[in-house]
Amino acid sequence: MMIAFALDSQEVTFLKQQLSLTDKLYGVIVSIAGVGSIAGAITATATTKKFSLQAYLAVGMLLTTIGYTMFYGSFSFLTAATSFLILGFFMSFANAGYQTFYQNNVPADMMGRFGSLAGMFQSIVQIVCTFLLGIASETFDLQSVSLLFSYISVVLSVVLLLNVFKKSKQAYYAESKTEERHLQEGC
């Protein structure tokens, strides 16, 4: 996700330089992402019993990064808006999966300290990624660099997906203590 956040820093520049869009149309695209996010949150809430925590986290992350890749491959307002709708929709699933995973696996008395430490690490990685993306886009074509970074995020999302669905990792994604006990006992 840190690569995706670094890519966010290039959105306006990409839309203005590559697609020649106005500030007004940028606002419309961001609003469309918001609509996608709301629709995704409603859908994620309605489907909590149908999809596993792994699916929310890993598939949501993969489809979010595909949304970023679609965006930086855009050639018009319509393709950029569509990709932002997709991105917003699936980011809701990824965020719900991450938050649930966090709440299920970090003891309540450690959440504050762990969250602060994780947040600091994420911020450092995000700053480094943003810096590298900025330097690379000054040297090379913005669209090419952004696509490269988004491809890397897709590959990392596939790695996440493969790891999340490993049988040896199932206990981390148990929805309840009973399910976790059954997974650990091999039932």
PDB file of N, CA and C in Angstrom, residues 106-113:
ATOM      1  N   VAL A 106      -3.497  -8.308  17.113  1.00  0.00           N
ATOM      2  CA  VAL A 106      -2.720  -7.470  18.032  1.00  0.00           C
ATOM      3  C   VAL A 106      -3.509  -7.365  19.337  1.00  0.00           C
ATOM      4  N   PRO A 107      -2.890  -7.770  20.453  1.00  0.00           N
ATOM      5  CA  PRO A 107      -3.594  -7.675  21.737  1.00  0.00           C
ATOM      6  C   PRO A 107      -4.032  -6.235  22.017  1.00  0.00           C
ATOM      7  N   ALA A 108      -5.206  -6.101  22.615  1.00  0.00           N
ATOM      8  CA  ALA A 108      -5.788  -4.774  22.858  1.00  0.00           C
ATOM      9  C   ALA A 108      -4.847  -3.867  23.643  1.00  0.00           C
ATOM     10  N   ASP A 109      -4.128  -4.427  24.621  1.00  0.00           N
ATOM     11  CA  ASP A 109      -3.239  -3.592  25.429  1.00  0.00           C
ATOM     12  C   ASP A 109      -1.973  -3.166  24.676  1.00  0.00           C
ATOM     13  N   MET A 110      -1.738  -3.747  23.497  1.00  0.00           N
ATOM     14  CA  MET A 110      -0.566  -3.400  22.686  1.00  0.00           C
ATOM     15  C   MET A 110      -0.926  -2.599  21.437  1.00  0.00           C
ATOM     16  N   MET A 111      -2.214  -2.441  21.157  1.00  0.00           N
ATOM     17  CA  MET A 111      -2.634  -1.810  19.902  1.00  0.00           C
ATOM     18  C   MET A 111      -2.060  -0.414  19.713  1.00  0.00           C
ATOM     19  N   GLY A 112      -2.072   0.393  20.742  1.00  0.00           N
ATOM     20  CA  GLY A 112      -1.564   1.758  20.625  1.00  0.00           C
ATOM     21  C   GLY A 112      -0.090   1.792  20.288  1.00  0.00           C
ATOM     22  N   ARG A 113       0.698   1.046  21.055  1.00  0.00           N
ATOM     23  CA  ARG A 113       2.151   1.022  20.815  1.00  0.00           C
ATOM     24  C   ARG A 113       2.482   0.376  19.478  1.00  0.00           C
TER      25      ARG A 113
END
